[in-house]
CSV table of N, CA and C in Angstrom, one decimal:
chain,number,residue,atom,x,y,z
A,1,MET,N,-20.0,-10.1,-4.0
A,1,MET,CA,-19.4,-8.9,-3.5
A,1,MET,C,-18.0,-8.6,-4.2
A,2,ILE,N,-17.1,-9.6,-4.2
A,2,ILE,CA,-15.8,-9.4,-4.8
A,2,ILE,C,-15.9,-9.0,-6.3
A,3,ASN,N,-16.9,-9.6,-6.9
A,3,ASN,CA,-17.1,-9.2,-8.4
A,3,ASN,C,-17.5,-7.8,-8.6
A,4,GLN,N,-18.0,-7.2,-7.6
A,4,GLN,CA,-18.4,-5.8,-7.7
A,4,GLN,C,-17.2,-4.8,-7.4
A,5,ILE,N,-16.1,-5.3,-7.1
A,5,ILE,CA,-14.9,-4.6,-6.8
A,5,ILE,C,-14.1,-4.3,-8.0
A,6,GLU,N,-13.9,-3.0,-8.3
A,6,GLU,CA,-13.0,-2.7,-9.5
A,6,GLU,C,-11.7,-2.2,-9.0
A,7,ILE,N,-10.6,-2.7,-9.6
A,7,ILE,CA,-9.3,-2.2,-9.2
A,7,ILE,C,-8.8,-1.1,-10.3
A,8,LYS,N,-8.5,0.0,-9.7
A,8,LYS,CA,-8.0,1.1,-10.6
A,8,LYS,C,-6.5,1.4,-10.1
A,9,THR,N,-5.7,1.9,-11.1
A,9,THR,CA,-4.4,2.3,-10.9
A,9,THR,C,-4.1,3.8,-11.2
A,10,GLY,N,-3.1,4.4,-10.7
A,10,GLY,CA,-2.7,5.7,-11.0
A,10,GLY,C,-3.3,6.8,-10.1
A,11,VAL,N,-2.5,7.7,-9.7
A,11,VAL,CA,-3.0,8.7,-8.7
A,11,VAL,C,-4.1,9.5,-9.1
A,12,ALA,N,-4.3,9.7,-10.4
A,12,ALA,CA,-5.5,10.5,-11.0
A,12,ALA,C,-6.8,9.8,-10.7
A,13,GLN,N,-6.8,8.4,-10.5
A,13,GLN,CA,-8.0,7.8,-10.2
A,13,GLN,C,-8.3,7.6,-8.7
A,14,MET,N,-7.3,7.9,-7.9
A,14,MET,CA,-7.5,7.8,-6.4
A,14,MET,C,-8.3,8.9,-5.8
A,15,ASP,N,-9.1,8.6,-4.7
A,15,ASP,CA,-9.8,9.5,-3.9
A,15,ASP,C,-8.8,9.9,-2.8
A,16,ILE,N,-8.0,11.0,-3.1
A,16,ILE,CA,-7.0,11.4,-2.1
A,16,ILE,C,-7.6,11.8,-0.8
A,17,PRO,N,-8.7,12.6,-0.8
A,17,PRO,CA,-9.2,12.8,0.5
A,17,PRO,C,-9.6,11.6,1.4
A,18,ALA,N,-10.2,10.6,0.7
A,18,ALA,CA,-10.6,9.4,1.5
A,18,ALA,C,-9.3,8.7,2.0
A,19,ILE,N,-8.3,8.6,1.2
A,19,ILE,CA,-7.1,8.0,1.5
A,19,ILE,C,-6.4,8.8,2.7
A,20,HIS,N,-6.4,10.0,2.6
A,20,HIS,CA,-5.8,10.9,3.7
A,20,HIS,C,-6.6,10.6,5.0
A,21,HIS,N,-7.9,10.6,4.9
A,21,HIS,CA,-8.7,10.4,6.2
A,21,HIS,C,-8.4,9.1,6.8
A,22,TYR,N,-8.3,8.0,6.0
A,22,TYR,CA,-7.9,6.8,6.6
A,22,TYR,C,-6.5,6.8,7.2
A,23,LEU,N,-5.6,7.2,6.5
A,23,LEU,CA,-4.2,7.2,7.0
A,23,LEU,C,-4.0,8.1,8.2
A,24,SER,N,-4.6,9.3,8.2
A,24,SER,CA,-4.4,10.2,9.3
A,24,SER,C,-5.2,9.9,10.5
A,25,HIS,N,-6.3,9.2,10.4
A,25,HIS,CA,-7.2,8.9,11.5
A,25,HIS,C,-7.2,7.5,11.9
A,26,ASP,N,-7.2,6.5,11.0
A,26,ASP,CA,-7.4,5.1,11.3
A,26,ASP,C,-6.2,4.2,11.2
A,27,SER,N,-5.2,4.6,10.5
A,27,SER,CA,-4.0,3.7,10.4
A,27,SER,C,-3.2,3.8,11.6
A,28,TYR,N,-2.5,2.7,11.9
A,28,TYR,CA,-1.5,2.7,13.0
A,28,TYR,C,-0.2,3.3,12.7
A,29,TRP,N,0.1,3.5,11.4
A,29,TRP,CA,1.4,4.0,11.0
A,29,TRP,C,1.5,5.4,10.5
A,30,ALA,N,0.4,6.2,10.4
A,30,ALA,CA,0.5,7.5,9.8
A,30,ALA,C,-0.5,8.4,10.5
A,31,GLN,N,-0.7,8.2,11.7
A,31,GLN,CA,-1.7,9.1,12.5
A,31,GLN,C,-1.2,10.5,12.4
A,32,GLY,N,-2.1,11.4,12.1
A,32,GLY,CA,-1.8,12.8,12.0
A,32,GLY,C,-1.1,13.3,10.8
A,33,ILE,N,-0.8,12.5,9.8
A,33,ILE,CA,-0.2,12.8,8.6
A,33,ILE,C,-1.0,13.9,7.8
A,34,SER,N,-0.3,14.9,7.2
A,34,SER,CA,-1.1,16.0,6.6
A,34,SER,C,-1.6,15.6,5.2
A,35,TYR,N,-2.6,16.3,4.7
A,35,TYR,CA,-3.2,16.0,3.4
A,35,TYR,C,-2.1,16.3,2.3
A,36,ASP,N,-1.3,17.4,2.5
A,36,ASP,CA,-0.3,17.7,1.4
A,36,ASP,C,0.7,16.6,1.3
A,37,LEU,N,1.2,16.0,2.5
A,37,LEU,CA,2.2,14.9,2.4
A,37,LEU,C,1.6,13.7,1.8
A,38,VAL,N,0.4,13.4,2.1
A,38,VAL,CA,-0.3,12.2,1.5
A,38,VAL,C,-0.3,12.4,-0.1
A,39,LYS,N,-0.8,13.6,-0.5
A,39,LYS,CA,-1.0,13.9,-1.9
A,39,LYS,C,0.4,13.7,-2.6
A,40,ALA,N,1.4,14.4,-2.0
A,40,ALA,CA,2.7,14.3,-2.6
A,40,ALA,C,3.3,13.0,-2.7
A,41,SER,N,3.1,12.1,-1.6
A,41,SER,CA,3.6,10.7,-1.6
A,41,SER,C,2.9,9.9,-2.7
A,42,LEU,N,1.6,10.1,-2.9
A,42,LEU,CA,0.9,9.4,-3.9
A,42,LEU,C,1.3,9.7,-5.3
A,43,GLU,N,1.7,11.0,-5.6
A,43,GLU,CA,2.1,11.5,-6.8
A,43,GLU,C,3.4,10.8,-7.2
A,44,HIS,N,4.2,10.3,-6.3
A,44,HIS,CA,5.5,9.7,-6.6
A,44,HIS,C,5.5,8.2,-6.3
A,45,SER,N,4.3,7.5,-6.5
A,45,SER,CA,4.1,6.1,-6.2
A,45,SER,C,3.2,5.5,-7.3
A,46,TYR,N,3.3,4.2,-7.4
A,46,TYR,CA,2.4,3.4,-8.2
A,46,TYR,C,1.2,3.1,-7.3
A,47,CYS,N,0.0,3.6,-7.5
A,47,CYS,CA,-1.1,3.6,-6.7
A,47,CYS,C,-2.1,2.6,-7.2
A,48,ILE,N,-2.7,1.8,-6.3
A,48,ILE,CA,-3.7,0.8,-6.5
A,48,ILE,C,-4.9,1.1,-5.6
A,49,GLY,N,-6.0,1.2,-6.2
A,49,GLY,CA,-7.3,1.4,-5.4
A,49,GLY,C,-8.4,0.3,-5.7
A,50,ALA,N,-9.0,0.0,-4.6
A,50,ALA,CA,-10.2,-0.9,-4.8
A,50,ALA,C,-11.4,0.0,-4.6
A,51,PHE,N,-12.4,-0.1,-5.6
A,51,PHE,CA,-13.6,0.7,-5.6
A,51,PHE,C,-14.8,-0.2,-5.7
A,52,MET,N,-15.8,0.3,-5.0
A,52,MET,CA,-17.1,-0.3,-5.1
A,52,MET,C,-18.0,0.9,-5.7
A,53,GLY,N,-18.4,0.9,-6.9
A,53,GLY,CA,-18.9,2.0,-7.5
A,53,GLY,C,-18.0,3.2,-7.5
A,54,ASP,N,-18.3,4.3,-7.1
A,54,ASP,CA,-17.5,5.5,-7.0
A,54,ASP,C,-16.7,5.6,-5.7
A,55,LYS,N,-17.0,4.6,-4.7
A,55,LYS,CA,-16.4,4.8,-3.4
A,55,LYS,C,-15.1,3.9,-3.3
A,56,GLN,N,-14.0,4.7,-2.9
A,56,GLN,CA,-12.8,3.9,-2.7
A,56,GLN,C,-12.8,3.2,-1.3
A,57,ILE,N,-12.6,1.9,-1.3
A,57,ILE,CA,-12.7,1.1,-0.1
A,57,ILE,C,-11.4,0.4,0.3
A,58,GLY,N,-10.4,0.6,-0.7
A,58,GLY,CA,-9.1,0.0,-0.4
A,58,GLY,C,-8.0,0.7,-1.1
A,59,PHE,N,-6.8,0.6,-0.7
A,59,PHE,CA,-5.7,1.3,-1.2
A,59,PHE,C,-4.4,0.6,-1.0
A,60,ALA,N,-3.4,0.8,-1.8
A,60,ALA,CA,-2.0,0.3,-1.6
A,60,ALA,C,-1.2,1.2,-2.6
A,61,ARG,N,0.1,1.3,-2.2
A,61,ARG,CA,1.0,2.0,-3.2
A,61,ARG,C,2.3,1.3,-3.1
A,62,VAL,N,3.0,1.4,-4.2
A,62,VAL,CA,4.4,0.9,-4.3
A,62,VAL,C,5.3,2.0,-4.6
A,63,ILE,N,6.2,2.3,-3.8
A,63,ILE,CA,7.2,3.3,-4.0
A,63,ILE,C,8.3,2.6,-4.8
A,64,THR,N,8.6,3.1,-6.0
A,64,THR,CA,9.5,2.3,-6.8
A,64,THR,C,10.2,3.0,-8.0
A,65,ASP,N,11.2,2.4,-8.5
A,65,ASP,CA,11.9,3.0,-9.6
A,65,ASP,C,11.4,2.1,-10.9
A,66,TYR,N,10.5,1.2,-10.7
A,66,TYR,CA,10.0,0.3,-11.7
A,66,TYR,C,10.9,-0.6,-12.4
A,67,HIS,N,12.2,-0.7,-11.9
A,67,HIS,CA,13.1,-1.6,-12.5
A,67,HIS,C,13.9,-2.5,-11.6
A,68,THR,N,14.3,-2.0,-10.4
A,68,THR,CA,15.1,-2.7,-9.5
A,68,THR,C,14.5,-2.9,-8.1
A,69,PHE,N,13.8,-1.9,-7.6
A,69,PHE,CA,13.3,-1.9,-6.2
A,69,PHE,C,11.9,-1.4,-6.0
A,70,GLY,N,11.2,-1.9,-5.0
A,70,GLY,CA,9.9,-1.4,-4.7
A,70,GLY,C,9.6,-1.6,-3.2
A,71,TRP,N,8.8,-0.7,-2.6
A,71,TRP,CA,8.4,-0.7,-1.2
A,71,TRP,C,6.9,-0.7,-1.2
A,72,LEU,N,6.2,-1.7,-0.8
A,72,LEU,CA,4.8,-1.7,-0.7
A,72,LEU,C,4.4,-0.9,0.7
A,73,ALA,N,3.5,0.0,0.5
A,73,ALA,CA,3.1,0.8,1.7
A,73,ALA,C,1.7,1.2,1.7
A,74,ASP,N,1.3,1.7,2.9
A,74,ASP,CA,-0.1,2.3,3.1
A,74,ASP,C,-1.2,1.4,2.6
A,75,VAL,N,-1.1,0.1,2.7
A,75,VAL,CA,-2.1,-0.8,2.3
A,75,VAL,C,-3.3,-0.8,3.4
A,76,PHE,N,-4.5,-0.7,2.9
A,76,PHE,CA,-5.6,-0.8,3.7
A,76,PHE,C,-6.9,-1.1,3.0
A,77,VAL,N,-7.8,-1.7,3.7
A,77,VAL,CA,-9.2,-1.9,3.3
A,77,VAL,C,-10.1,-1.3,4.4
A,78,LEU,N,-11.1,-0.6,4.1
A,78,LEU,CA,-11.9,0.0,5.1
A,78,LEU,C,-12.5,-1.1,6.0
A,79,PRO,N,-12.6,-0.9,7.3
A,79,PRO,CA,-13.0,-2.0,8.2
A,79,PRO,C,-14.3,-2.8,7.8
A,80,GLU,N,-15.3,-2.0,7.3
A,80,GLU,CA,-16.6,-2.6,7.0
A,80,GLU,C,-16.5,-3.5,5.7
A,81,TYR,N,-15.4,-3.5,5.0
A,81,TYR,CA,-15.2,-4.3,3.8
A,81,TYR,C,-14.2,-5.4,4.0
A,82,ARG,N,-13.6,-5.5,5.1
A,82,ARG,CA,-12.5,-6.6,5.3
A,82,ARG,C,-13.1,-7.8,5.4
A,83,GLY,N,-12.2,-8.9,5.1
A,83,GLY,CA,-12.7,-10.3,5.2
A,83,GLY,C,-13.4,-10.7,3.9
A,84,ARG,N,-13.3,-10.0,2.8
A,84,ARG,CA,-14.0,-10.3,1.6
A,84,ARG,C,-13.1,-10.5,0.4
A,85,GLY,N,-11.8,-10.6,0.7
A,85,GLY,CA,-10.9,-10.9,-0.4
A,85,GLY,C,-10.4,-9.6,-1.1
A,86,ILE,N,-10.6,-8.4,-0.7
A,86,ILE,CA,-10.4,-7.2,-1.4
A,86,ILE,C,-8.8,-7.0,-1.4
A,87,SER,N,-8.2,-7.2,-0.2
A,87,SER,CA,-6.7,-6.9,-0.2
A,87,SER,C,-6.0,-8.0,-1.1
A,88,LYS,N,-6.6,-9.2,-1.1
A,88,LYS,CA,-6.0,-10.2,-2.1
A,88,LYS,C,-6.2,-9.8,-3.5
A,89,LYS,N,-7.3,-9.2,-3.8
A,89,LYS,CA,-7.5,-8.8,-5.2
A,89,LYS,C,-6.5,-7.7,-5.5
A,90,MET,N,-6.3,-6.7,-4.6
A,90,MET,CA,-5.3,-5.7,-4.9
A,90,MET,C,-3.9,-6.2,-5.0
A,91,MET,N,-3.6,-7.2,-4.1
A,91,MET,CA,-2.2,-7.8,-4.1
A,91,MET,C,-2.0,-8.6,-5.5
A,92,GLN,N,-3.1,-9.3,-5.9
A,92,GLN,CA,-2.9,-10.1,-7.2
A,92,GLN,C,-2.7,-9.1,-8.3
A,93,HIS,N,-3.5,-8.0,-8.4
A,93,HIS,CA,-3.4,-7.1,-9.4
A,93,HIS,C,-1.9,-6.5,-9.4
A,94,MET,N,-1.3,-6.2,-8.3
A,94,MET,CA,0.0,-5.6,-8.2
A,94,MET,C,1.0,-6.7,-8.7
A,95,THR,N,0.9,-7.9,-8.2
A,95,THR,CA,1.9,-8.9,-8.5
A,95,THR,C,1.8,-9.4,-9.9
A,96,ASP,N,0.6,-9.1,-10.6
A,96,ASP,CA,0.5,-9.4,-12.0
A,96,ASP,C,1.1,-8.5,-13.0
A,97,GLU,N,1.5,-7.3,-12.4
A,97,GLU,CA,2.2,-6.3,-13.2
A,97,GLU,C,3.5,-6.9,-13.7
A,98,PRO,N,3.8,-6.8,-15.0
A,98,PRO,CA,5.1,-7.3,-15.5
A,98,PRO,C,6.3,-6.7,-14.9
A,99,TRP,N,6.2,-5.4,-14.7
A,99,TRP,CA,7.4,-4.8,-14.0
A,99,TRP,C,7.7,-5.2,-12.6
A,100,VAL,N,6.6,-5.6,-11.9
A,100,VAL,CA,6.8,-6.1,-10.5
A,100,VAL,C,7.6,-7.3,-10.5
A,101,ALA,N,7.3,-8.3,-11.5
A,101,ALA,CA,8.0,-9.5,-11.6
A,101,ALA,C,9.5,-9.4,-11.8
A,102,LYS,N,9.9,-8.2,-12.4
A,102,LYS,CA,11.3,-8.0,-12.7
A,102,LYS,C,12.1,-7.3,-11.6
A,103,LEU,N,11.4,-6.9,-10.6
A,103,LEU,CA,12.1,-6.2,-9.5
A,103,LEU,C,13.0,-7.1,-8.7
A,104,ARG,N,14.2,-6.7,-8.4
A,104,ARG,CA,15.2,-7.5,-7.7
A,104,ARG,C,14.7,-7.6,-6.2
A,105,ARG,N,14.1,-6.6,-5.7
A,105,ARG,CA,13.7,-6.6,-4.3
A,105,ARG,C,12.4,-5.8,-4.1
A,106,LEU,N,11.4,-6.4,-3.5
A,106,LEU,CA,10.1,-5.8,-3.1
A,106,LEU,C,10.0,-6.0,-1.6
A,107,MET,N,9.8,-4.9,-0.8
A,107,MET,CA,9.8,-5.0,0.6
A,107,MET,C,8.5,-4.3,1.1
A,108,LEU,N,8.3,-4.6,2.4
A,108,LEU,CA,7.2,-4.0,3.2
A,108,LEU,C,7.4,-4.1,4.6
A,109,ASN,N,6.7,-3.3,5.4
A,109,ASN,CA,6.6,-3.4,6.8
A,109,ASN,C,5.2,-3.8,7.1
A,110,THR,N,4.9,-4.7,8.1
A,110,THR,CA,3.5,-5.0,8.5
A,110,THR,C,3.5,-5.5,10.0
A,111,LYS,N,2.6,-5.1,10.7
A,111,LYS,CA,2.4,-5.4,12.1
A,111,LYS,C,1.6,-6.7,12.2
A,112,ASP,N,0.6,-7.0,11.3
A,112,ASP,CA,-0.3,-8.0,11.5
A,112,ASP,C,-0.8,-8.8,10.2
A,113,ALA,N,-0.2,-8.6,9.1
A,113,ALA,CA,-0.7,-9.2,7.8
A,113,ALA,C,0.4,-10.1,7.2
A,114,HIS,N,1.2,-10.8,8.0
A,114,HIS,CA,2.2,-11.7,7.5
A,114,HIS,C,1.7,-12.7,6.6
A,115,THR,N,0.5,-13.4,7.0
A,115,THR,CA,0.0,-14.5,6.2
A,115,THR,C,-0.5,-14.0,4.9
A,116,LEU,N,-1.1,-12.8,4.8
A,116,LEU,CA,-1.6,-12.3,3.5
A,116,LEU,C,-0.4,-12.1,2.6
A,117,TYR,N,0.6,-11.4,3.0
A,117,TYR,CA,1.8,-11.1,2.2
A,117,TYR,C,2.6,-12.4,1.8
A,118,GLY,N,2.6,-13.3,2.8
A,118,GLY,CA,3.3,-14.6,2.6
A,118,GLY,C,2.8,-15.2,1.3
A,119,ASN,N,1.5,-15.1,1.0
A,119,ASN,CA,0.8,-15.7,-0.2
A,119,ASN,C,1.3,-15.1,-1.4
A,120,TYR,N,2.0,-14.0,-1.4
A,120,TYR,CA,2.5,-13.3,-2.6
A,120,TYR,C,4.0,-13.3,-2.6
A,121,GLY,N,4.6,-14.2,-1.9
A,121,GLY,CA,6.1,-14.3,-2.0
A,121,GLY,C,6.9,-13.6,-0.9
A,122,PHE,N,6.2,-12.8,-0.1
A,122,PHE,CA,7.0,-12.1,0.9
A,122,PHE,C,7.4,-13.1,2.0
A,123,LYS,N,8.6,-12.9,2.6
A,123,LYS,CA,9.0,-13.7,3.7
A,123,LYS,C,10.0,-12.9,4.6
A,124,GLN,N,10.4,-13.5,5.7
A,124,GLN,CA,11.3,-12.8,6.6
A,124,GLN,C,12.6,-12.4,5.8
A,125,LEU,N,13.2,-11.4,6.3
A,125,LEU,CA,14.5,-10.9,5.6
A,125,LEU,C,15.5,-12.0,5.5
A,126,ASN,N,16.1,-12.1,4.3
A,126,ASN,CA,17.2,-13.1,4.1
A,126,ASN,C,18.4,-12.8,4.9
A,127,ASN,N,18.8,-11.5,4.9
A,127,ASN,CA,20.0,-11.0,5.7
A,127,ASN,C,19.6,-9.8,6.5
A,128,PRO,N,18.9,-10.0,7.5
A,128,PRO,CA,18.5,-8.7,8.3
A,128,PRO,C,19.6,-8.0,8.8
A,129,ASP,N,20.7,-8.5,9.1
A,129,ASP,CA,21.9,-7.8,9.6
A,129,ASP,C,22.6,-6.9,8.5
A,130,MET,N,22.1,-7.0,7.3
A,130,MET,CA,22.6,-6.1,6.3
A,130,MET,C,21.8,-4.9,6.1
A,131,LEU,N,20.6,-4.8,6.6
A,131,LEU,CA,19.8,-3.7,6.5
A,131,LEU,C,19.9,-2.7,7.7
A,132,MET,N,19.7,-1.4,7.4
A,132,MET,CA,19.9,-0.4,8.4
A,132,MET,C,18.7,0.6,8.0
A,133,GLU,N,18.4,1.4,9.0
A,133,GLU,CA,17.3,2.4,8.7
A,133,GLU,C,17.6,3.6,9.6
A,134,VAL,N,17.1,4.8,9.1
A,134,VAL,CA,16.9,6.0,9.9
A,134,VAL,C,15.4,5.9,10.2
A,135,TYR,N,15.0,5.9,11.5
A,135,TYR,CA,13.5,5.8,11.7
A,135,TYR,C,13.1,7.0,12.5
A,136,ARG,N,12.1,7.7,11.9
A,136,ARG,CA,11.6,9.0,12.5
A,136,ARG,C,10.1,8.8,12.5
A,137,PRO,N,9.5,8.0,13.3
A,137,PRO,CA,8.0,7.7,13.2
A,137,PRO,C,7.1,9.0,13.3
A,138,ASP,N,7.6,10.1,13.8
A,138,ASP,CA,6.7,11.3,14.1
A,138,ASP,C,7.1,12.4,13.2
A,139,VAL,N,8.0,12.2,12.2
A,139,VAL,CA,8.5,13.3,11.5
A,139,VAL,C,7.4,14.1,10.7
A,140,HIS,N,6.3,13.3,10.3
A,140,HIS,CA,5.2,13.9,9.6
A,140,HIS,C,4.3,14.8,10.4
A,141,ARG,N,4.4,14.8,11.7
A,141,ARG,CA,3.4,15.5,12.6
A,141,ARG,C,3.9,16.9,12.6
């Protein structure tokens, strides 16, 4: 199965309607997000998609300047394809990018995938008291 998965990059290769559907209906972090907002966010990110044939079954994006900082976001694999190494394949593809290895900081939020991301060098914050945020979880609604 994993050998049948093709990783593609770039917003032009992504199935934006499928990504929007998952984020707006099935994700815990972007319920109700508009199509236009998803489309615009992808246009300004490094996009990674997992495909089985023409069907997009996984997605991730890095919001980045490609030189110093990146934020991994919107990572998902459709429920019926989980547990088959697809997220690992997407993560490996991302971490193999030469520009990713040169980033000073790569960050993410996760509710339940700490073990997965730990395998790719992510760990608890070094200095959490130095970070601040403006948090507006429903601003997209």
